[in-house]
mmCIF file of N, CA and C in Angstrom:
data_model
loop_
_atom_site.group_PDB
_atom_site.id
_atom_site.type_symbol
_atom_site.label_atom_id
_atom_site.label_comp_id
_atom_site.label_asym_id
_atom_site.label_seq_id
_atom_site.Cartn_x
_atom_site.Cartn_y
_atom_site.Cartn_z
ATOM 1 N N ASN A 60 -3.253 40.370 46.949
ATOM 2 C CA ASN A 60 -2.277 39.323 46.762
ATOM 3 C C ASN A 60 -2.094 38.501 48.033
ATOM 4 N N GLY A 61 -2.163 39.151 49.170
ATOM 5 C CA GLY A 61 -1.978 38.426 50.429
ATOM 6 C C GLY A 61 -3.106 37.440 50.684
ATOM 7 N N ARG A 62 -4.337 37.861 50.411
ATOM 8 C CA ARG A 62 -5.469 36.953 50.615
ATOM 9 C C ARG A 62 -5.398 35.779 49.661
ATOM 10 N N LEU A 63 -5.007 36.037 48.424
ATOM 11 C CA LEU A 63 -4.878 34.963 47.451
ATOM 12 C C LEU A 63 -3.805 33.969 47.888
ATOM 13 N N ALA A 64 -2.711 34.463 48.437
ATOM 14 C CA ALA A 64 -1.652 33.572 48.913
ATOM 15 C C ALA A 64 -2.135 32.738 50.094
ATOM 16 N N MET A 65 -2.948 33.351 50.985
ATOM 17 C CA MET A 65 -3.464 32.587 52.126
ATOM 18 C C MET A 65 -4.393 31.478 51.656
ATOM 19 N N VAL A 66 -5.239 31.758 50.673
ATOM 20 C CA VAL A 66 -6.139 30.724 50.145
ATOM 21 C C VAL A 66 -5.330 29.637 49.449
ATOM 22 N N ALA A 67 -4.274 30.018 48.744
ATOM 23 C CA ALA A 67 -3.449 29.034 48.043
ATOM 24 C C ALA A 67 -2.755 28.093 49.029
ATOM 25 N N ILE A 68 -2.230 28.620 50.109
ATOM 26 C CA ILE A 68 -1.534 27.748 51.062
ATOM 27 C C ILE A 68 -2.510 26.832 51.776
ATOM 28 N N ILE A 69 -3.738 27.312 52.001
ATOM 29 C CA ILE A 69 -4.748 26.425 52.584
ATOM 30 C C ILE A 69 -5.049 25.290 51.619
ATOM 31 N N GLY A 70 -5.122 25.609 50.328
ATOM 32 C CA GLY A 70 -5.333 24.558 49.327
ATOM 33 C C GLY A 70 -4.190 23.566 49.297
ATOM 34 N N MET A 71 -2.968 24.028 49.498
ATOM 35 C CA MET A 71 -1.822 23.118 49.496
ATOM 36 C C MET A 71 -1.838 22.219 50.731
ATOM 37 N N PHE A 72 -2.223 22.785 51.867
ATOM 38 C CA PHE A 72 -2.346 21.946 53.065
ATOM 39 C C PHE A 72 -3.442 20.898 52.882
ATOM 40 N N PHE A 73 -4.549 21.284 52.245
ATOM 41 C CA PHE A 73 -5.641 20.353 52.006
ATOM 42 C C PHE A 73 -5.177 19.225 51.077
ATOM 43 N N GLN A 74 -4.416 19.594 50.030
ATOM 44 C CA GLN A 74 -3.894 18.590 49.103
ATOM 45 C C GLN A 74 -2.921 17.666 49.820
ATOM 46 N N ASP A 75 -2.111 18.216 50.709
ATOM 47 C CA ASP A 75 -1.170 17.390 51.457
ATOM 48 C C ASP A 75 -1.912 16.415 52.367
ATOM 49 N N GLY A 76 -3.037 16.861 52.940
ATOM 50 C CA GLY A 76 -3.820 15.960 53.781
ATOM 51 C C GLY A 76 -4.461 14.830 52.990
ATOM 52 N N LEU A 77 -4.856 15.097 51.740
ATOM 53 C CA LEU A 77 -5.496 14.059 50.932
ATOM 54 C C LEU A 77 -4.505 13.113 50.289
ATOM 55 N N THR A 78 -3.410 13.641 49.764
ATOM 56 C CA THR A 78 -2.497 12.813 48.978
ATOM 57 C C THR A 78 -1.187 12.522 49.682
ATOM 58 N N GLY A 79 -0.857 13.299 50.697
ATOM 59 C CA GLY A 79 0.420 13.103 51.369
ATOM 60 C C GLY A 79 1.550 13.870 50.710
ATOM 61 N N SER A 80 1.259 14.590 49.620
ATOM 62 C CA SER A 80 2.300 15.363 48.940
ATOM 63 C C SER A 80 1.694 16.628 48.353
ATOM 64 N N ALA A 81 1.943 17.754 48.986
ATOM 65 C CA ALA A 81 1.431 19.017 48.473
ATOM 66 C C ALA A 81 2.438 19.699 47.570
ATOM 67 N N TRP A 82 3.677 19.328 47.678
ATOM 68 C CA TRP A 82 4.737 20.062 46.987
ATOM 69 C C TRP A 82 5.243 19.333 45.757
ATOM 70 N N GLY A 83 4.787 18.160 45.462
ATOM 71 C CA GLY A 83 5.259 17.414 44.313
ATOM 72 C C GLY A 83 6.474 16.583 44.653
ATOM 73 N N ASP A 84 6.877 15.758 43.735
ATOM 74 C CA ASP A 84 8.041 14.895 43.918
ATOM 75 C C ASP A 84 9.262 15.597 43.333
ATOM 76 N N TRP A 85 10.027 16.271 44.194
ATOM 77 C CA TRP A 85 11.142 17.077 43.726
ATOM 78 C C TRP A 85 12.290 16.239 43.178
ATOM 79 N N ASP A 86 12.327 14.973 43.499
ATOM 80 C CA ASP A 86 13.393 14.131 42.957
ATOM 81 C C ASP A 86 13.225 13.919 41.452
ATOM 82 N N LEU A 87 11.982 13.962 40.962
ATOM 83 C CA LEU A 87 11.735 13.775 39.543
ATOM 84 C C LEU A 87 11.855 15.084 38.761
ATOM 85 N N TYR A 88 11.782 16.201 39.453
ATOM 86 C CA TYR A 88 11.811 17.497 38.791
ATOM 87 C C TYR A 88 13.241 17.990 38.714
ATOM 88 N N THR A 89 13.887 17.733 37.580
ATOM 89 C CA THR A 89 15.304 18.085 37.433
ATOM 90 C C THR A 89 15.519 19.357 36.620
ATOM 91 N N ALA A 90 14.455 19.919 36.041
ATOM 92 C CA ALA A 90 14.624 21.091 35.180
ATOM 93 C C ALA A 90 14.556 22.409 35.942
ATOM 94 N N SER A 91 14.481 22.376 37.247
ATOM 95 C CA SER A 91 14.358 23.601 38.012
ATOM 96 C C SER A 91 15.668 24.378 37.994
ATOM 97 N N PRO A 92 15.605 25.675 37.714
ATOM 98 C CA PRO A 92 16.828 26.475 37.774
ATOM 99 C C PRO A 92 17.292 26.708 39.210
ATOM 100 N N LEU A 93 16.453 26.363 40.185
ATOM 101 C CA LEU A 93 16.807 26.552 41.589
ATOM 102 C C LEU A 93 17.605 25.392 42.160
ATOM 103 N N ARG A 94 17.654 24.298 41.457
ATOM 104 C CA ARG A 94 18.388 23.134 41.974
ATOM 105 C C ARG A 94 19.886 23.386 41.864
ATOM 106 N N ALA A 95 20.596 23.046 42.909
ATOM 107 C CA ALA A 95 22.043 23.247 42.915
ATOM 108 C C ALA A 95 22.700 22.234 41.977
ATOM 109 N N GLY A 96 23.648 22.705 41.194
ATOM 110 C CA GLY A 96 24.401 21.820 40.316
ATOM 111 C C GLY A 96 23.665 21.462 39.036
ATOM 112 N N ALA A 97 22.555 22.080 38.787
ATOM 113 C CA ALA A 97 21.821 21.756 37.559
ATOM 114 C C ALA A 97 22.530 22.386 36.368
ATOM 115 N N GLU A 98 22.728 21.611 35.336
ATOM 116 C CA GLU A 98 23.350 22.101 34.115
ATOM 117 C C GLU A 98 22.298 22.774 33.251
ATOM 118 N N ALA A 99 22.581 23.976 32.820
ATOM 119 C CA ALA A 99 21.650 24.691 31.957
ATOM 120 C C ALA A 99 21.770 24.144 30.537
ATOM 121 N N ALA A 100 20.644 23.860 29.939
ATOM 122 C CA ALA A 100 20.641 23.349 28.577
ATOM 123 C C ALA A 100 21.001 24.477 27.613
ATOM 124 N N ALA A 101 21.751 24.140 26.588
ATOM 125 C CA ALA A 101 22.134 25.126 25.593
ATOM 126 C C ALA A 101 20.904 25.516 24.775
ATOM 127 N N PRO A 102 20.807 26.789 24.403
ATOM 128 C CA PRO A 102 19.658 27.186 23.587
ATOM 129 C C PRO A 102 19.735 26.509 22.216
ATOM 130 N N PRO A 103 18.600 26.275 21.599
ATOM 131 C CA PRO A 103 18.636 25.606 20.290
ATOM 132 C C PRO A 103 19.297 26.503 19.250
ATOM 133 N N ALA A 104 19.861 25.870 18.234
ATOM 134 C CA ALA A 104 20.514 26.637 17.168
ATOM 135 C C ALA A 104 19.472 27.471 16.425
ATOM 136 N N PHE A 105 19.910 28.621 15.920
ATOM 137 C CA PHE A 105 19.011 29.517 15.197
ATOM 138 C C PHE A 105 18.537 28.835 13.915
ATOM 139 N N ASP A 106 17.227 28.815 13.724
ATOM 140 C CA ASP A 106 16.641 28.204 12.537
ATOM 141 C C ASP A 106 15.827 29.256 11.798
ATOM 142 N N PRO A 107 16.262 29.700 10.614
ATOM 143 C CA PRO A 107 15.512 30.733 9.903
ATOM 144 C C PRO A 107 14.113 30.279 9.503
ATOM 145 N N ALA A 108 13.890 29.000 9.370
ATOM 146 C CA ALA A 108 12.575 28.494 8.971
ATOM 147 C C ALA A 108 11.533 28.694 10.062
ATOM 148 N N LYS A 109 11.947 29.005 11.288
ATOM 149 C CA LYS A 109 11.004 29.199 12.386
ATOM 150 C C LYS A 109 10.756 30.671 12.687
ATOM 151 N N GLN A 110 11.262 31.557 11.839
ATOM 152 C CA GLN A 110 11.071 32.987 12.050
ATOM 153 C C GLN A 110 9.752 33.439 11.450
ATOM 154 N N VAL A 111 9.317 34.623 11.857
ATOM 155 C CA VAL A 111 8.094 35.201 11.321
ATOM 156 C C VAL A 111 8.291 35.440 9.829
ATOM 157 N N GLY A 112 7.306 35.074 9.039
ATOM 158 C CA GLY A 112 7.370 35.274 7.601
ATOM 159 C C GLY A 112 7.476 33.976 6.826
ATOM 160 N N ALA A 113 7.818 32.890 7.481
ATOM 161 C CA ALA A 113 7.852 31.586 6.813
ATOM 162 C C ALA A 113 6.431 31.039 6.806
ATOM 163 N N THR A 114 5.750 31.171 5.677
ATOM 164 C CA THR A 114 4.347 30.788 5.582
ATOM 165 C C THR A 114 4.149 29.753 4.485
ATOM 166 N N GLU A 115 3.010 29.109 4.536
ATOM 167 C CA GLU A 115 2.651 28.135 3.509
ATOM 168 C C GLU A 115 2.292 28.877 2.233
ATOM 169 N N PRO A 116 2.462 28.352 1.086
ATOM 170 C CA PRO A 116 2.856 27.001 0.744
ATOM 171 C C PRO A 116 4.366 26.819 0.608
ATOM 172 N N LEU A 117 5.151 27.909 0.638
ATOM 173 C CA LEU A 117 6.588 27.778 0.410
ATOM 174 C C LEU A 117 7.384 27.537 1.676
ATOM 175 N N GLY A 118 6.845 27.922 2.818
ATOM 176 C CA GLY A 118 7.619 27.825 4.047
ATOM 177 C C GLY A 118 8.718 28.873 4.033
ATOM 178 N N TYR A 119 9.912 28.519 4.457
ATOM 179 C CA TYR A 119 11.042 29.450 4.408
ATOM 180 C C TYR A 119 11.664 29.329 3.028
ATOM 181 N N PHE A 120 11.601 30.404 2.245
ATOM 182 C CA PHE A 120 12.032 30.377 0.850
ATOM 183 C C PHE A 120 13.429 30.960 0.734
ATOM 184 N N ASP A 121 14.407 30.114 0.552
ATOM 185 C CA ASP A 121 15.793 30.519 0.352
ATOM 186 C C ASP A 121 16.418 29.560 -0.658
ATOM 187 N N PRO A 122 16.077 29.694 -1.957
ATOM 188 C CA PRO A 122 16.531 28.710 -2.939
ATOM 189 C C PRO A 122 18.038 28.714 -3.168
ATOM 190 N N LEU A 123 18.707 29.832 -2.942
ATOM 191 C CA LEU A 123 20.151 29.890 -3.157
ATOM 192 C C LEU A 123 20.951 29.639 -1.883
ATOM 193 N N ASN A 124 20.242 29.339 -0.798
ATOM 194 C CA ASN A 124 20.866 28.975 0.475
ATOM 195 C C ASN A 124 21.812 30.068 0.987
ATOM 196 N N PHE A 125 21.328 31.317 0.998
ATOM 197 C CA PHE A 125 22.110 32.427 1.536
ATOM 198 C C PHE A 125 22.251 32.335 3.050
ATOM 199 N N CYS A 126 21.201 31.881 3.745
ATOM 200 C CA CYS A 126 21.210 31.813 5.204
ATOM 201 C C CYS A 126 21.366 30.375 5.649
ATOM 202 N N LYS A 127 22.498 30.094 6.200
ATOM 203 C CA LYS A 127 22.728 28.760 6.744
ATOM 204 C C LYS A 127 22.018 28.642 8.086
ATOM 205 N N LYS A 128 21.653 27.460 8.469
ATOM 206 C CA LYS A 128 21.014 27.251 9.760
ATOM 207 C C LYS A 128 22.023 27.570 10.860
ATOM 208 N N GLY A 129 21.621 28.416 11.779
ATOM 209 C CA GLY A 129 22.489 28.817 12.877
ATOM 210 C C GLY A 129 23.162 30.167 12.655
ATOM 211 N N ASP A 130 23.064 30.757 11.447
ATOM 212 C CA ASP A 130 23.709 32.028 11.152
ATOM 213 C C ASP A 130 22.689 33.153 11.295
ATOM 214 N N GLU A 131 22.482 33.599 12.524
ATOM 215 C CA GLU A 131 21.456 34.599 12.801
ATOM 216 C C GLU A 131 21.858 35.986 12.294
ATOM 217 N N ASP A 132 23.132 36.330 12.341
ATOM 218 C CA ASP A 132 23.567 37.659 11.918
ATOM 219 C C ASP A 132 23.291 37.895 10.434
ATOM 220 N N THR A 133 23.634 36.916 9.593
ATOM 221 C CA THR A 133 23.369 37.049 8.157
ATOM 222 C C THR A 133 21.879 37.121 7.898
ATOM 223 N N PHE A 134 21.101 36.310 8.608
ATOM 224 C CA PHE A 134 19.646 36.337 8.431
ATOM 225 C C PHE A 134 19.086 37.712 8.765
ATOM 226 N N ARG A 135 19.512 38.291 9.883
ATOM 227 C CA ARG A 135 19.001 39.604 10.283
ATOM 228 C C ARG A 135 19.412 40.688 9.274
ATOM 229 N N ALA A 136 20.641 40.615 8.767
ATOM 230 C CA ALA A 136 21.094 41.600 7.782
ATOM 231 C C ALA A 136 20.293 41.489 6.490
ATOM 232 N N LEU A 137 20.068 40.276 6.015
ATOM 233 C CA LEU A 137 19.297 40.093 4.788
ATOM 234 C C LEU A 137 17.836 40.463 4.988
ATOM 235 N N ARG A 138 17.298 40.190 6.155
ATOM 236 C CA ARG A 138 15.896 40.551 6.428
ATOM 237 C C ARG A 138 15.724 42.068 6.441
ATOM 238 N N SER A 139 16.669 42.789 7.054
ATOM 239 C CA SER A 139 16.543 44.250 7.079
ATOM 240 C C SER A 139 16.745 44.832 5.679
ATOM 241 N N ALA A 140 17.644 44.260 4.875
ATOM 242 C CA ALA A 140 17.820 44.733 3.498
ATOM 243 C C ALA A 140 16.558 44.481 2.680
ATOM 244 N N GLU A 141 15.906 43.353 2.907
ATOM 245 C CA GLU A 141 14.661 43.052 2.196
ATOM 246 C C GLU A 141 13.574 44.072 2.531
ATOM 247 N N LEU A 142 13.472 44.448 3.786
ATOM 248 C CA LEU A 142 12.482 45.449 4.173
ATOM 249 C C LEU A 142 12.790 46.815 3.551
ATOM 250 N N LYS A 143 14.060 47.209 3.556
ATOM 251 C CA LYS A 143 14.437 48.502 2.974
ATOM 252 C C LYS A 143 14.151 48.523 1.474
ATOM 253 N N HIS A 144 14.509 47.459 0.769
ATOM 254 C CA HIS A 144 14.271 47.413 -0.671
ATOM 255 C C HIS A 144 12.780 47.379 -0.986
ATOM 256 N N GLY A 145 11.997 46.722 -0.157
ATOM 257 C CA GLY A 145 10.550 46.704 -0.352
ATOM 258 C C GLY A 145 9.945 48.085 -0.196
ATOM 259 N N ARG A 146 10.442 48.847 0.762
ATOM 260 C CA ARG A 146 9.931 50.212 0.964
ATOM 261 C C ARG A 146 10.284 51.109 -0.218
ATOM 262 N N VAL A 147 11.493 50.977 -0.743
ATOM 263 C CA VAL A 147 11.890 51.762 -1.912
ATOM 264 C C VAL A 147 11.039 51.368 -3.119
ATOM 265 N N ALA A 148 10.756 50.076 -3.284
ATOM 266 C CA ALA A 148 9.935 49.626 -4.402
ATOM 267 C C ALA A 148 8.508 50.156 -4.293
ATOM 268 N N MET A 149 7.970 50.246 -3.080
ATOM 269 C CA MET A 149 6.624 50.807 -2.915
ATOM 270 C C MET A 149 6.601 52.283 -3.291
ATOM 271 N N LEU A 150 7.623 53.032 -2.902
ATOM 272 C CA LEU A 150 7.689 54.449 -3.286
ATOM 273 C C LEU A 150 7.854 54.598 -4.794
ATOM 274 N N ALA A 151 8.614 53.719 -5.430
ATOM 275 C CA ALA A 151 8.785 53.779 -6.884
ATOM 276 C C ALA A 151 7.470 53.493 -7.595
ATOM 277 N N ALA A 152 6.693 52.531 -7.090
ATOM 278 C CA ALA A 152 5.390 52.241 -7.688
ATOM 279 C C ALA A 152 4.444 53.420 -7.522
ATOM 280 N N LEU A 153 4.485 54.070 -6.381
ATOM 281 C CA LEU A 153 3.667 55.260 -6.164
ATOM 282 C C LEU A 153 4.086 56.370 -7.122
ATOM 283 N N GLY A 154 5.375 56.563 -7.331
ATOM 284 C CA GLY A 154 5.863 57.572 -8.267
ATOM 285 C C GLY A 154 5.475 57.254 -9.697
ATOM 286 N N ALA A 155 5.495 55.978 -10.082
ATOM 287 C CA ALA A 155 5.101 55.601 -11.436
ATOM 288 C C ALA A 155 3.633 55.901 -11.682
ATOM 289 N N ALA A 156 2.800 55.711 -10.688
ATOM 290 C CA ALA A 156 1.370 56.009 -10.847
ATOM 291 C C ALA A 156 1.109 57.504 -10.769
ATOM 292 N N ALA A 157 1.849 58.219 -9.936
ATOM 293 C CA ALA A 157 1.598 59.650 -9.740
ATOM 294 C C ALA A 157 2.073 60.491 -10.910
ATOM 295 N N GLN A 158 3.070 60.038 -11.670
ATOM 296 C CA GLN A 158 3.601 60.865 -12.747
ATOM 297 C C GLN A 158 2.603 61.059 -13.877
ATOM 298 N N HIS A 159 1.586 60.203 -13.957
ATOM 299 C CA HIS A 159 0.555 60.379 -14.967
ATOM 300 C C HIS A 159 -0.347 61.561 -14.625
ATOM 301 N N PHE A 160 -0.566 61.799 -13.338
ATOM 302 C CA PHE A 160 -1.503 62.818 -12.900
ATOM 303 C C PHE A 160 -0.834 64.141 -12.531
ATOM 304 N N LEU A 161 0.406 64.115 -12.126
ATOM 305 C CA LEU A 161 1.109 65.323 -11.688
ATOM 306 C C LEU A 161 2.119 65.745 -12.748
ATOM 307 N N LYS A 162 2.073 67.014 -13.127
ATOM 308 C CA LYS A 162 3.015 67.552 -14.122
ATOM 309 C C LYS A 162 3.733 68.751 -13.530
ATOM 310 N N PHE A 163 4.997 68.880 -13.872
ATOM 311 C CA PHE A 163 5.740 70.061 -13.461
ATOM 312 C C PHE A 163 5.261 71.264 -14.275
ATOM 313 N N PRO A 164 5.358 72.460 -13.691
ATOM 314 C CA PRO A 164 4.959 73.653 -14.457
ATOM 315 C C PRO A 164 5.782 73.767 -15.744
ATOM 316 N N GLY A 165 5.088 74.028 -16.840
ATOM 317 C CA GLY A 165 5.745 74.145 -18.135
ATOM 318 C C GLY A 165 5.720 72.864 -18.939
ATOM 319 N N PHE A 166 5.380 71.751 -18.313
ATOM 320 C CA PHE A 166 5.349 70.468 -19.011
ATOM 321 C C PHE A 166 3.923 69.948 -19.195
ATOM 322 N N GLU A 167 2.924 70.818 -19.046
ATOM 323 C CA GLU A 167 1.541 70.370 -19.161
ATOM 324 C C GLU A 167 1.221 69.892 -20.576
ATOM 325 N N GLY A 168 1.889 70.415 -21.578
ATOM 326 C CA GLY A 168 1.611 70.053 -22.964
ATOM 327 C C GLY A 168 2.305 68.789 -23.425
ATOM 328 N N MET A 169 3.147 68.200 -22.591
ATOM 329 C CA MET A 169 3.860 66.979 -22.988
ATOM 330 C C MET A 169 2.898 65.804 -23.026
ATOM 331 N N PRO A 170 3.024 64.919 -24.036
ATOM 332 C CA PRO A 170 2.144 63.764 -24.091
ATOM 333 C C PRO A 170 2.446 62.786 -22.956
ATOM 334 N N ALA A 171 1.401 62.071 -22.517
ATOM 335 C CA ALA A 171 1.560 61.105 -21.429
ATOM 336 C C ALA A 171 1.133 59.734 -21.927
ATOM 337 N N GLY A 172 1.463 58.721 -21.184
ATOM 338 C CA GLY A 172 1.080 57.366 -21.555
ATOM 339 C C GLY A 172 2.208 56.614 -22.219
ATOM 340 N N PRO A 173 1.920 55.404 -22.720
ATOM 341 C CA PRO A 173 2.978 54.583 -23.320
ATOM 342 C C PRO A 173 3.608 55.217 -24.561
ATOM 343 N N GLY A 174 2.818 55.968 -25.322
ATOM 344 C CA GLY A 174 3.373 56.581 -26.518
ATOM 345 C C GLY A 174 3.961 57.953 -26.295
ATOM 346 N N GLY A 175 4.056 58.378 -25.073
ATOM 347 C CA GLY A 175 4.542 59.704 -24.760
ATOM 348 C C GLY A 175 6.011 59.905 -25.089
ATOM 349 N N GLY A 176 6.796 58.863 -25.105
ATOM 350 C CA GLY A 176 8.213 59.005 -25.377
ATOM 351 C C GLY A 176 8.541 59.211 -26.830
ATOM 352 N N VAL A 177 7.642 58.844 -27.741
ATOM 353 C CA VAL A 177 7.924 58.956 -29.170
ATOM 354 C C VAL A 177 7.053 60.009 -29.849
ATOM 355 N N ALA A 178 6.009 60.488 -29.179
ATOM 356 C CA ALA A 178 5.100 61.491 -29.768
ATOM 357 C C ALA A 178 5.736 62.875 -29.675
ATOM 358 N N PRO A 179 5.510 63.689 -30.684
ATOM 359 C CA PRO A 179 6.055 65.070 -30.611
ATOM 360 C C PRO A 179 5.265 65.866 -29.571
ATOM 361 N N PRO A 180 5.908 66.811 -28.909
ATOM 362 C CA PRO A 180 5.201 67.611 -27.895
ATOM 363 C C PRO A 180 4.175 68.528 -28.528
ATOM 364 N N ARG A 181 3.111 68.770 -27.786
ATOM 365 C CA ARG A 181 2.057 69.685 -28.243
ATOM 366 C C ARG A 181 2.418 71.093 -27.811
ATOM 367 N N ALA A 182 1.934 72.055 -28.563
ATOM 368 C CA ALA A 182 2.199 73.455 -28.215
ATOM 369 C C ALA A 182 1.331 73.852 -27.028
ATOM 370 N N PRO A 183 1.863 74.660 -26.117
ATOM 371 C CA PRO A 183 1.060 75.052 -24.949
ATOM 372 C C PRO A 183 -0.074 75.996 -25.272
#
């Protein structure tokens, strides 16, 4: 790091010799947090349309307008509820597929499939 800094300062001196300004025009640079008396800009309002998950072709899909622009707390709560409900739905789909193949002991003779609810049970 020290050698790199020495090469960098030599480059700045060289630039100062060619252009007369190695450090830039600080009067034009007003966004520096190091400048005394500089007012910090307020962060932009929370926009749910700019969050991860807003994809084409729908963009941010909120047809009932549950999340107002700037309401980050409601957005985060609804996003976490959506993830939890999605996980439960995936487990339910796995259970719906697995119940065809897995039977409890004593229920091997029960009919399976769409007509299983109305068909009489078979003898074991």
